[in-house]
PDB file of N, CA and C in Angstrom:
ATOM      1  N   THR A1121     -24.217   9.396  28.332  1.00  0.00           N
ATOM      2  CA  THR A1121     -24.224   7.944  28.583  1.00  0.00           C
ATOM      3  C   THR A1121     -23.342   7.330  27.203  1.00  0.00           C
ATOM      4  N   LEU A1122     -22.358   6.435  27.425  1.00  0.00           N
ATOM      5  CA  LEU A1122     -21.706   5.953  26.279  1.00  0.00           C
ATOM      6  C   LEU A1122     -22.165   4.552  26.167  1.00  0.00           C
ATOM      7  N   ALA A1123     -22.222   3.716  27.166  1.00  0.00           N
ATOM      8  CA  ALA A1123     -22.636   2.499  27.052  1.00  0.00           C
ATOM      9  C   ALA A1123     -23.385   1.962  28.210  1.00  0.00           C
ATOM     10  N   LEU A1124     -23.878   0.758  28.188  1.00  0.00           N
ATOM     11  CA  LEU A1124     -24.487   0.190  29.525  1.00  0.00           C
ATOM     12  C   LEU A1124     -23.681  -0.826  29.973  1.00  0.00           C
ATOM     13  N   LEU A1125     -23.213  -0.567  31.253  1.00  0.00           N
ATOM     14  CA  LEU A1125     -22.531  -1.666  31.820  1.00  0.00           C
ATOM     15  C   LEU A1125     -23.259  -2.733  32.563  1.00  0.00           C
ATOM     16  N   LEU A1126     -22.843  -3.811  32.642  1.00  0.00           N
ATOM     17  CA  LEU A1126     -23.556  -5.069  33.210  1.00  0.00           C
ATOM     18  C   LEU A1126     -23.509  -4.854  34.616  1.00  0.00           C
ATOM     19  N   ALA A1127     -24.381  -5.433  35.500  1.00  0.00           N
ATOM     20  CA  ALA A1127     -24.532  -5.539  36.875  1.00  0.00           C
ATOM     21  C   ALA A1127     -23.851  -6.624  37.741  1.00  0.00           C
ATOM     22  N   THR A1128     -23.877  -7.709  36.898  1.00  0.00           N
ATOM     23  CA  THR A1128     -23.227  -8.805  37.613  1.00  0.00           C
ATOM     24  C   THR A1128     -21.885  -9.410  36.996  1.00  0.00           C
ATOM     25  N   PRO A1129     -21.240 -10.141  37.850  1.00  0.00           N
ATOM     26  CA  PRO A1129     -19.915 -10.634  37.323  1.00  0.00           C
ATOM     27  C   PRO A1129     -20.257 -11.908  36.665  1.00  0.00           C
ATOM     28  N   ALA A1130     -19.325 -12.358  35.668  1.00  0.00           N
ATOM     29  CA  ALA A1130     -19.377 -13.688  35.189  1.00  0.00           C
ATOM     30  C   ALA A1130     -17.875 -13.835  34.405  1.00  0.00           C
ATOM     31  N   ALA A1131     -17.545 -15.218  34.104  1.00  0.00           N
ATOM     32  CA  ALA A1131     -16.351 -15.535  33.701  1.00  0.00           C
ATOM     33  C   ALA A1131     -15.933 -14.833  32.436  1.00  0.00           C
ATOM     34  N   ASP A1132     -17.020 -14.313  31.469  1.00  0.00           N
ATOM     35  CA  ASP A1132     -16.742 -13.468  30.300  1.00  0.00           C
ATOM     36  C   ASP A1132     -16.688 -12.195  30.453  1.00  0.00           C
ATOM     37  N   ARG A1133     -16.637 -11.630  31.892  1.00  0.00           N
ATOM     38  CA  ARG A1133     -16.647 -10.273  31.937  1.00  0.00           C
ATOM     39  C   ARG A1133     -15.717  -9.738  32.979  1.00  0.00           C
ATOM     40  N   ARG A1134     -15.286  -8.518  32.769  1.00  0.00           N
ATOM     41  CA  ARG A1134     -14.275  -7.723  33.461  1.00  0.00           C
ATOM     42  C   ARG A1134     -14.765  -6.547  34.290  1.00  0.00           C
ATOM     43  N   ALA A1135     -14.319  -6.421  35.435  1.00  0.00           N
ATOM     44  CA  ALA A1135     -14.852  -5.412  36.178  1.00  0.00           C
ATOM     45  C   ALA A1135     -14.139  -4.031  35.942  1.00  0.00           C
ATOM     46  N   LEU A1136     -14.844  -2.915  35.646  1.00  0.00           N
ATOM     47  CA  LEU A1136     -14.527  -1.667  35.492  1.00  0.00           C
ATOM     48  C   LEU A1136     -14.632  -0.751  36.843  1.00  0.00           C
ATOM     49  N   LEU A1137     -13.660  -0.014  37.160  1.00  0.00           N
ATOM     50  CA  LEU A1137     -13.606   0.472  38.521  1.00  0.00           C
ATOM     51  C   LEU A1137     -13.440   2.135  38.170  1.00  0.00           C
ATOM     52  N   GLU A1138     -13.956   2.810  39.016  1.00  0.00           N
ATOM     53  CA  GLU A1138     -13.639   4.280  39.038  1.00  0.00           C
ATOM     54  C   GLU A1138     -12.553   4.493  39.956  1.00  0.00           C
ATOM     55  N   CYS A1139     -11.305   4.965  39.457  1.00  0.00           N
ATOM     56  CA  CYS A1139     -10.141   5.215  40.241  1.00  0.00           C
ATOM     57  C   CYS A1139      -9.722   6.576  40.316  1.00  0.00           C
ATOM     58  N   THR A1140      -9.314   7.043  41.485  1.00  0.00           N
ATOM     59  CA  THR A1140      -8.981   8.417  41.669  1.00  0.00           C
ATOM     60  C   THR A1140      -7.288   8.460  41.994  1.00  0.00           C
ATOM     61  N   THR A1141      -6.723   9.639  41.259  1.00  0.00           N
ATOM     62  CA  THR A1141      -5.237   9.674  41.264  1.00  0.00           C
ATOM     63  C   THR A1141      -5.197  10.556  42.546  1.00  0.00           C
ATOM     64  N   GLY A1142      -3.800  10.673  43.117  1.00  0.00           N
ATOM     65  CA  GLY A1142      -3.442  11.369  44.078  1.00  0.00           C
ATOM     66  C   GLY A1142      -3.889  12.918  43.928  1.00  0.00           C
ATOM     67  N   GLY A1143      -3.836  13.264  42.831  1.00  0.00           N
ATOM     68  CA  GLY A1143      -4.360  14.817  42.558  1.00  0.00           C
ATOM     69  C   GLY A1143      -5.643  15.043  42.336  1.00  0.00           C
ATOM     70  N   GLY A1144      -6.588  13.960  42.716  1.00  0.00           N
ATOM     71  CA  GLY A1144      -8.076  14.061  42.623  1.00  0.00           C
ATOM     72  C   GLY A1144      -8.528  13.876  41.370  1.00  0.00           C
ATOM     73  N   ASP A1145      -7.761  13.454  40.268  1.00  0.00           N
ATOM     74  CA  ASP A1145      -8.532  13.089  39.012  1.00  0.00           C
ATOM     75  C   ASP A1145      -9.395  11.788  39.156  1.00  0.00           C
ATOM     76  N   ARG A1146     -10.283  11.624  38.255  1.00  0.00           N
ATOM     77  CA  ARG A1146     -11.033  10.238  38.281  1.00  0.00           C
ATOM     78  C   ARG A1146     -10.968   9.797  36.894  1.00  0.00           C
ATOM     79  N   PHE A1147     -10.812   8.384  36.552  1.00  0.00           N
ATOM     80  CA  PHE A1147     -10.963   7.866  35.560  1.00  0.00           C
ATOM     81  C   PHE A1147     -11.488   6.325  35.757  1.00  0.00           C
ATOM     82  N   VAL A1148     -11.762   5.730  34.547  1.00  0.00           N
ATOM     83  CA  VAL A1148     -12.488   4.525  34.650  1.00  0.00           C
ATOM     84  C   VAL A1148     -11.377   3.515  34.044  1.00  0.00           C
ATOM     85  N   ALA A1149     -10.861   2.256  34.667  1.00  0.00           N
ATOM     86  CA  ALA A1149     -10.106   1.357  34.141  1.00  0.00           C
ATOM     87  C   ALA A1149     -10.579  -0.083  34.622  1.00  0.00           C
ATOM     88  N   ALA A1150      -9.831  -0.924  34.200  1.00  0.00           N
ATOM     89  CA  ALA A1150     -10.035  -2.295  34.637  1.00  0.00           C
ATOM     90  C   ALA A1150      -9.147  -2.567  35.829  1.00  0.00           C
ATOM     91  N   GLY A1151      -8.242  -1.710  36.020  1.00  0.00           N
ATOM     92  CA  GLY A1151      -7.421  -1.643  37.422  1.00  0.00           C
ATOM     93  C   GLY A1151      -6.718  -0.444  37.691  1.00  0.00           C
ATOM     94  N   CYS A1152      -6.714  -0.012  38.824  1.00  0.00           N
ATOM     95  CA  CYS A1152      -6.132   1.418  39.164  1.00  0.00           C
ATOM     96  C   CYS A1152      -4.836   1.556  39.113  1.00  0.00           C
ATOM     97  N   GLY A1153      -3.996   0.435  39.520  1.00  0.00           N
ATOM     98  CA  GLY A1153      -2.531   0.389  39.439  1.00  0.00           C
ATOM     99  C   GLY A1153      -2.129   1.519  40.266  1.00  0.00           C
ATOM    100  N   ALA A1154      -0.717   1.868  39.951  1.00  0.00           N
ATOM    101  CA  ALA A1154       0.257   2.614  41.040  1.00  0.00           C
ATOM    102  C   ALA A1154      -0.432   3.874  40.792  1.00  0.00           C
ATOM    103  N   THR A1155      -0.938   4.399  39.641  1.00  0.00           N
ATOM    104  CA  THR A1155      -1.274   5.769  39.658  1.00  0.00           C
ATOM    105  C   THR A1155      -2.590   6.237  40.141  1.00  0.00           C
ATOM    106  N   GLY A1156      -3.262   5.131  40.719  1.00  0.00           N
ATOM    107  CA  GLY A1156      -4.584   5.492  41.448  1.00  0.00           C
ATOM    108  C   GLY A1156      -4.819   4.663  42.392  1.00  0.00           C
ATOM    109  N   SER A1157      -5.987   4.889  43.132  1.00  0.00           N
ATOM    110  CA  SER A1157      -6.640   4.016  44.199  1.00  0.00           C
ATOM    111  C   SER A1157      -7.857   3.379  43.745  1.00  0.00           C
ATOM    112  N   SER A1158      -8.137   2.164  44.262  1.00  0.00           N
ATOM    113  CA  SER A1158      -9.370   1.568  43.862  1.00  0.00           C
ATOM    114  C   SER A1158     -10.498   2.439  44.361  1.00  0.00           C
ATOM    115  N   GLY A1159     -11.377   2.758  43.590  1.00  0.00           N
ATOM    116  CA  GLY A1159     -12.592   3.715  43.845  1.00  0.00           C
ATOM    117  C   GLY A1159     -13.656   2.549  43.961  1.00  0.00           C
ATOM    118  N   ARG A1160     -14.701   2.962  43.519  1.00  0.00           N
ATOM    119  CA  ARG A1160     -15.858   2.272  43.261  1.00  0.00           C
ATOM    120  C   ARG A1160     -16.071   1.311  42.011  1.00  0.00           C
ATOM    121  N   LEU A1161     -16.818   0.268  42.043  1.00  0.00           N
ATOM    122  CA  LEU A1161     -16.939  -0.647  40.962  1.00  0.00           C
ATOM    123  C   LEU A1161     -17.835   0.069  40.301  1.00  0.00           C
ATOM    124  N   VAL A1162     -17.917   0.370  38.777  1.00  0.00           N
ATOM    125  CA  VAL A1162     -18.837   1.056  38.264  1.00  0.00           C
ATOM    126  C   VAL A1162     -19.612   0.079  37.260  1.00  0.00           C
ATOM    127  N   GLY A1163     -19.400  -1.306  37.236  1.00  0.00           N
ATOM    128  CA  GLY A1163     -19.932  -2.352  36.415  1.00  0.00           C
ATOM    129  C   GLY A1163     -19.023  -3.229  35.697  1.00  0.00           C
ATOM    130  N   TYR A1164     -19.638  -4.137  34.979  1.00  0.00           N
ATOM    131  CA  TYR A1164     -18.929  -5.148  34.263  1.00  0.00           C
ATOM    132  C   TYR A1164     -19.237  -5.072  32.854  1.00  0.00           C
ATOM    133  N   ALA A1165     -18.012  -5.389  31.804  1.00  0.00           N
ATOM    134  CA  ALA A1165     -18.035  -5.188  30.395  1.00  0.00           C
ATOM    135  C   ALA A1165     -17.596  -6.566  30.176  1.00  0.00           C
ATOM    136  N   PHE A1166     -18.116  -6.925  28.952  1.00  0.00           N
ATOM    137  CA  PHE A1166     -17.588  -8.322  28.340  1.00  0.00           C
ATOM    138  C   PHE A1166     -16.148  -8.134  28.051  1.00  0.00           C
ATOM    139  N   SER A1167     -15.361  -9.134  28.279  1.00  0.00           N
ATOM    140  CA  SER A1167     -13.960  -9.358  27.915  1.00  0.00           C
ATOM    141  C   SER A1167     -13.824  -9.497  26.336  1.00  0.00           C
ATOM    142  N   ASP A1168     -14.576 -10.103  25.633  1.00  0.00           N
ATOM    143  CA  ASP A1168     -14.602 -10.282  24.236  1.00  0.00           C
ATOM    144  C   ASP A1168     -15.726  -9.500  23.560  1.00  0.00           C
ATOM    145  N   GLU A1169     -15.745  -9.391  22.313  1.00  0.00           N
ATOM    146  CA  GLU A1169     -16.800  -8.594  21.631  1.00  0.00           C
ATOM    147  C   GLU A1169     -18.044  -9.680  21.545  1.00  0.00           C
ATOM    148  N   GLN A1170     -19.060  -8.988  21.744  1.00  0.00           N
ATOM    149  CA  GLN A1170     -20.383  -9.798  21.486  1.00  0.00           C
ATOM    150  C   GLN A1170     -21.141  -9.101  20.478  1.00  0.00           C
ATOM    151  N   PRO A1171     -22.173  -9.759  19.922  1.00  0.00           N
ATOM    152  CA  PRO A1171     -23.122  -9.392  18.987  1.00  0.00           C
ATOM    153  C   PRO A1171     -23.704  -7.933  19.646  1.00  0.00           C
ATOM    154  N   GLY A1172     -23.703  -6.771  19.069  1.00  0.00           N
ATOM    155  CA  GLY A1172     -24.486  -5.700  19.340  1.00  0.00           C
ATOM    156  C   GLY A1172     -23.636  -4.888  20.535  1.00  0.00           C
ATOM    157  N   THR A1173     -22.580  -5.255  20.729  1.00  0.00           N
ATOM    158  CA  THR A1173     -21.608  -4.348  21.606  1.00  0.00           C
ATOM    159  C   THR A1173     -20.684  -3.475  20.878  1.00  0.00           C
ATOM    160  N   VAL A1174     -20.488  -2.580  21.565  1.00  0.00           N
ATOM    161  CA  VAL A1174     -19.318  -1.413  21.210  1.00  0.00           C
ATOM    162  C   VAL A1174     -17.939  -1.631  22.026  1.00  0.00           C
ATOM    163  N   ALA A1175     -16.759  -1.407  21.549  1.00  0.00           N
ATOM    164  CA  ALA A1175     -15.698  -1.576  22.286  1.00  0.00           C
ATOM    165  C   ALA A1175     -15.550  -0.053  23.027  1.00  0.00           C
ATOM    166  N   LEU A1176     -15.224  -0.504  24.443  1.00  0.00           N
ATOM    167  CA  LEU A1176     -14.799   0.787  25.157  1.00  0.00           C
ATOM    168  C   LEU A1176     -13.458   0.820  25.127  1.00  0.00           C
ATOM    169  N   VAL A1177     -12.744   2.154  24.707  1.00  0.00           N
ATOM    170  CA  VAL A1177     -11.426   2.374  24.593  1.00  0.00           C
ATOM    171  C   VAL A1177     -10.760   3.498  25.312  1.00  0.00           C
ATOM    172  N   ARG A1178      -9.474   3.353  25.900  1.00  0.00           N
ATOM    173  CA  ARG A1178      -9.281   4.512  26.419  1.00  0.00           C
ATOM    174  C   ARG A1178      -8.200   5.422  25.473  1.00  0.00           C
ATOM    175  N   CYS A1179      -8.533   6.587  25.411  1.00  0.00           N
ATOM    176  CA  CYS A1179      -7.956   7.492  24.407  1.00  0.00           C
ATOM    177  C   CYS A1179      -7.034   8.371  25.283  1.00  0.00           C
ATOM    178  N   ALA A1180      -5.811   8.821  24.491  1.00  0.00           N
ATOM    179  CA  ALA A1180      -4.954   9.822  25.004  1.00  0.00           C
ATOM    180  C   ALA A1180      -4.945  11.047  24.116  1.00  0.00           C
ATOM    181  N   THR A1181      -5.085  12.208  24.748  1.00  0.00           N
ATOM    182  CA  THR A1181      -4.873  13.437  23.900  1.00  0.00           C
ATOM    183  C   THR A1181      -3.354  13.726  23.760  1.00  0.00           C
ATOM    184  N   SER A1182      -2.975  14.806  22.839  1.00  0.00           N
ATOM    185  CA  SER A1182      -1.539  15.057  22.876  1.00  0.00           C
ATOM    186  C   SER A1182      -0.947  15.733  24.035  1.00  0.00           C
ATOM    187  N   ASP A1183      -1.696  16.245  25.035  1.00  0.00           N
ATOM    188  CA  ASP A1183      -1.323  16.833  25.922  1.00  0.00           C
ATOM    189  C   ASP A1183      -1.217  15.760  27.368  1.00  0.00           C
ATOM    190  N   GLY A1184      -1.591  14.676  27.003  1.00  0.00           N
ATOM    191  CA  GLY A1184      -1.462  13.644  28.016  1.00  0.00           C
ATOM    192  C   GLY A1184      -2.805  13.447  29.004  1.00  0.00           C
ATOM    193  N   ASP A1185      -3.887  14.047  28.647  1.00  0.00           N
ATOM    194  CA  ASP A1185      -5.296  13.820  29.060  1.00  0.00           C
ATOM    195  C   ASP A1185      -5.856  12.325  28.574  1.00  0.00           C
ATOM    196  N   GLN A1186      -6.512  11.605  29.470  1.00  0.00           N
ATOM    197  CA  GLN A1186      -7.252  10.426  28.892  1.00  0.00           C
ATOM    198  C   GLN A1186      -8.541  10.379  29.259  1.00  0.00           C
ATOM    199  N   TYR A1187      -9.448   9.648  28.180  1.00  0.00           N
ATOM    200  CA  TYR A1187     -10.868   9.422  28.317  1.00  0.00           C
ATOM    201  C   TYR A1187     -11.162   8.219  27.840  1.00  0.00           C
ATOM    202  N   VAL A1188     -12.303   7.926  28.024  1.00  0.00           N
ATOM    203  CA  VAL A1188     -12.876   6.397  27.525  1.00  0.00           C
ATOM    204  C   VAL A1188     -14.054   6.726  26.512  1.00  0.00           C
ATOM    205  N   ALA A1189     -14.155   6.119  25.446  1.00  0.00           N
ATOM    206  CA  ALA A1189     -14.927   6.330  24.400  1.00  0.00           C
ATOM    207  C   ALA A1189     -15.085   4.975  23.385  1.00  0.00           C
ATOM    208  N   ALA A1190     -16.254   5.069  22.451  1.00  0.00           N
ATOM    209  CA  ALA A1190     -16.378   4.174  21.672  1.00  0.00           C
ATOM    210  C   ALA A1190     -15.520   4.206  20.476  1.00  0.00           C
ATOM    211  N   GLY A1191     -14.648   5.477  20.307  1.00  0.00           N
ATOM    212  CA  GLY A1191     -13.466   5.545  19.482  1.00  0.00           C
ATOM    213  C   GLY A1191     -12.790   6.692  19.657  1.00  0.00           C
ATOM    214  N   CYS A1192     -11.580   6.836  19.466  1.00  0.00           N
ATOM    215  CA  CYS A1192     -10.899   8.130  19.750  1.00  0.00           C
ATOM    216  C   CYS A1192     -11.048   9.075  18.687  1.00  0.00           C
ATOM    217  N   ALA A1193     -10.914  10.330  19.139  1.00  0.00           N
ATOM    218  CA  ALA A1193     -10.991  11.489  18.023  1.00  0.00           C
ATOM    219  C   ALA A1193      -9.754  11.191  17.288  1.00  0.00           C
ATOM    220  N   ALA A1194      -9.790  11.890  15.929  1.00  0.00           N
ATOM    221  CA  ALA A1194      -8.751  11.673  14.884  1.00  0.00           C
ATOM    222  C   ALA A1194      -7.396  12.011  15.355  1.00  0.00           C
ATOM    223  N   ASP A1195      -7.299  13.054  16.362  1.00  0.00           N
ATOM    224  CA  ASP A1195      -5.975  13.652  16.762  1.00  0.00           C
ATOM    225  C   ASP A1195      -5.526  12.770  18.035  1.00  0.00           C
ATOM    226  N   ASP A1196      -6.154  11.875  18.358  1.00  0.00           N
ATOM    227  CA  ASP A1196      -5.947  11.193  19.771  1.00  0.00           C
ATOM    228  C   ASP A1196      -5.484   9.719  19.697  1.00  0.00           C
ATOM    229  N   ARG A1197      -4.711   9.264  20.247  1.00  0.00           N
ATOM    230  CA  ARG A1197      -4.291   7.828  20.114  1.00  0.00           C
ATOM    231  C   ARG A1197      -5.004   6.864  21.084  1.00  0.00           C
ATOM    232  N   GLU A1198      -5.173   5.623  20.581  1.00  0.00           N
ATOM    233  CA  GLU A1198      -5.801   4.614  21.599  1.00  0.00           C
ATOM    234  C   GLU A1198      -4.925   3.945  22.380  1.00  0.00           C
ATOM    235  N   VAL A1199      -5.098   3.913  23.658  1.00  0.00           N
ATOM    236  CA  VAL A1199      -4.236   3.361  24.733  1.00  0.00           C
ATOM    237  C   VAL A1199      -4.494   2.015  24.943  1.00  0.00           C
ATOM    238  N   GLY A1200      -5.694   1.553  24.853  1.00  0.00           N
ATOM    239  CA  GLY A1200      -5.991   0.131  25.156  1.00  0.00           C
ATOM    240  C   GLY A1200      -7.804  -0.033  25.175  1.00  0.00           C
ATOM    241  N   THR A1201      -8.237  -1.214  25.144  1.00  0.00           N
ATOM    242  CA  THR A1201      -9.516  -1.678  25.099  1.00  0.00           C
ATOM    243  C   THR A1201      -9.865  -1.950  26.753  1.00  0.00           C
ATOM    244  N   LEU A1202     -10.803  -1.349  27.056  1.00  0.00           N
ATOM    245  CA  LEU A1202     -11.414  -1.703  28.461  1.00  0.00           C
ATOM    246  C   LEU A1202     -12.305  -3.047  28.461  1.00  0.00           C
ATOM    247  N   GLY A1203     -13.009  -3.025  27.403  1.00  0.00           N
ATOM    248  CA  GLY A1203     -13.915  -4.146  27.237  1.00  0.00           C
ATOM    249  C   GLY A1203     -15.186  -3.844  26.216  1.00  0.00           C
ATOM    250  N   PHE A1204     -16.258  -4.493  26.206  1.00  0.00           N
ATOM    251  CA  PHE A1204     -17.256  -4.391  25.446  1.00  0.00           C
ATOM    252  C   PHE A1204     -18.371  -4.346  26.082  1.00  0.00           C
ATOM    253  N   ALA A1205     -19.469  -3.320  25.518  1.00  0.00           N
ATOM    254  CA  ALA A1205     -20.693  -3.137  26.334  1.00  0.00           C
ATOM    255  C   ALA A1205     -21.818  -2.656  25.102  1.00  0.00           C
ATOM    256  N   TYR A1206     -23.085  -2.672  25.737  1.00  0.00           N
ATOM    257  CA  TYR A1206     -24.067  -2.536  24.744  1.00  0.00           C
ATOM    258  C   TYR A1206     -24.217  -0.959  24.644  1.00  0.00           C
ATOM    259  N   PRO A1207     -24.374  -0.223  23.444  1.00  0.00           N
ATOM    260  CA  PRO A1207     -24.358   1.081  23.455  1.00  0.00           C
ATOM    261  C   PRO A1207     -25.733   1.661  24.030  1.00  0.00           C
ATOM    262  N   ALA A1208     -25.618   2.789  24.659  1.00  0.00           N
ATOM    263  CA  ALA A1208     -26.873   3.382  25.044  1.00  0.00           C
ATOM    264  C   ALA A1208     -27.737   3.950  24.127  1.00  0.00           C
ATOM    265  N   GLU A1209     -28.920   3.959  24.243  1.00  0.00           N
ATOM    266  CA  GLU A1209     -30.059   4.470  23.341  1.00  0.00           C
ATOM    267  C   GLU A1209     -30.008   5.911  23.739  1.00  0.00           C
ATOM    268  N   ASP A1210     -30.196   6.657  22.537  1.00  0.00           N
ATOM    269  CA  ASP A1210     -30.436   8.258  22.608  1.00  0.00           C
ATOM    270  C   ASP A1210     -31.794   8.495  23.290  1.00  0.00           C
TER     271      ASP A1210
END
């Protein structure tokens, strides 16, 4: 578990969705766009950084795969920030 998402919408939060591509790949995004179809709502993240939160960023590998993390691996590039959430406790 990377972070804890919020369960209720508010003006300072954005919805995060689990999207599915035509090929069956799933990803988390603030909107599915043309590459995927709206799947299920997974929760809400703060739009702006709050005390005690971590950034949820979309990262891309050199071969085009993408993932969400609190920070990208050294060889990967950051595509964008999805929002901010409280880190999960170990």
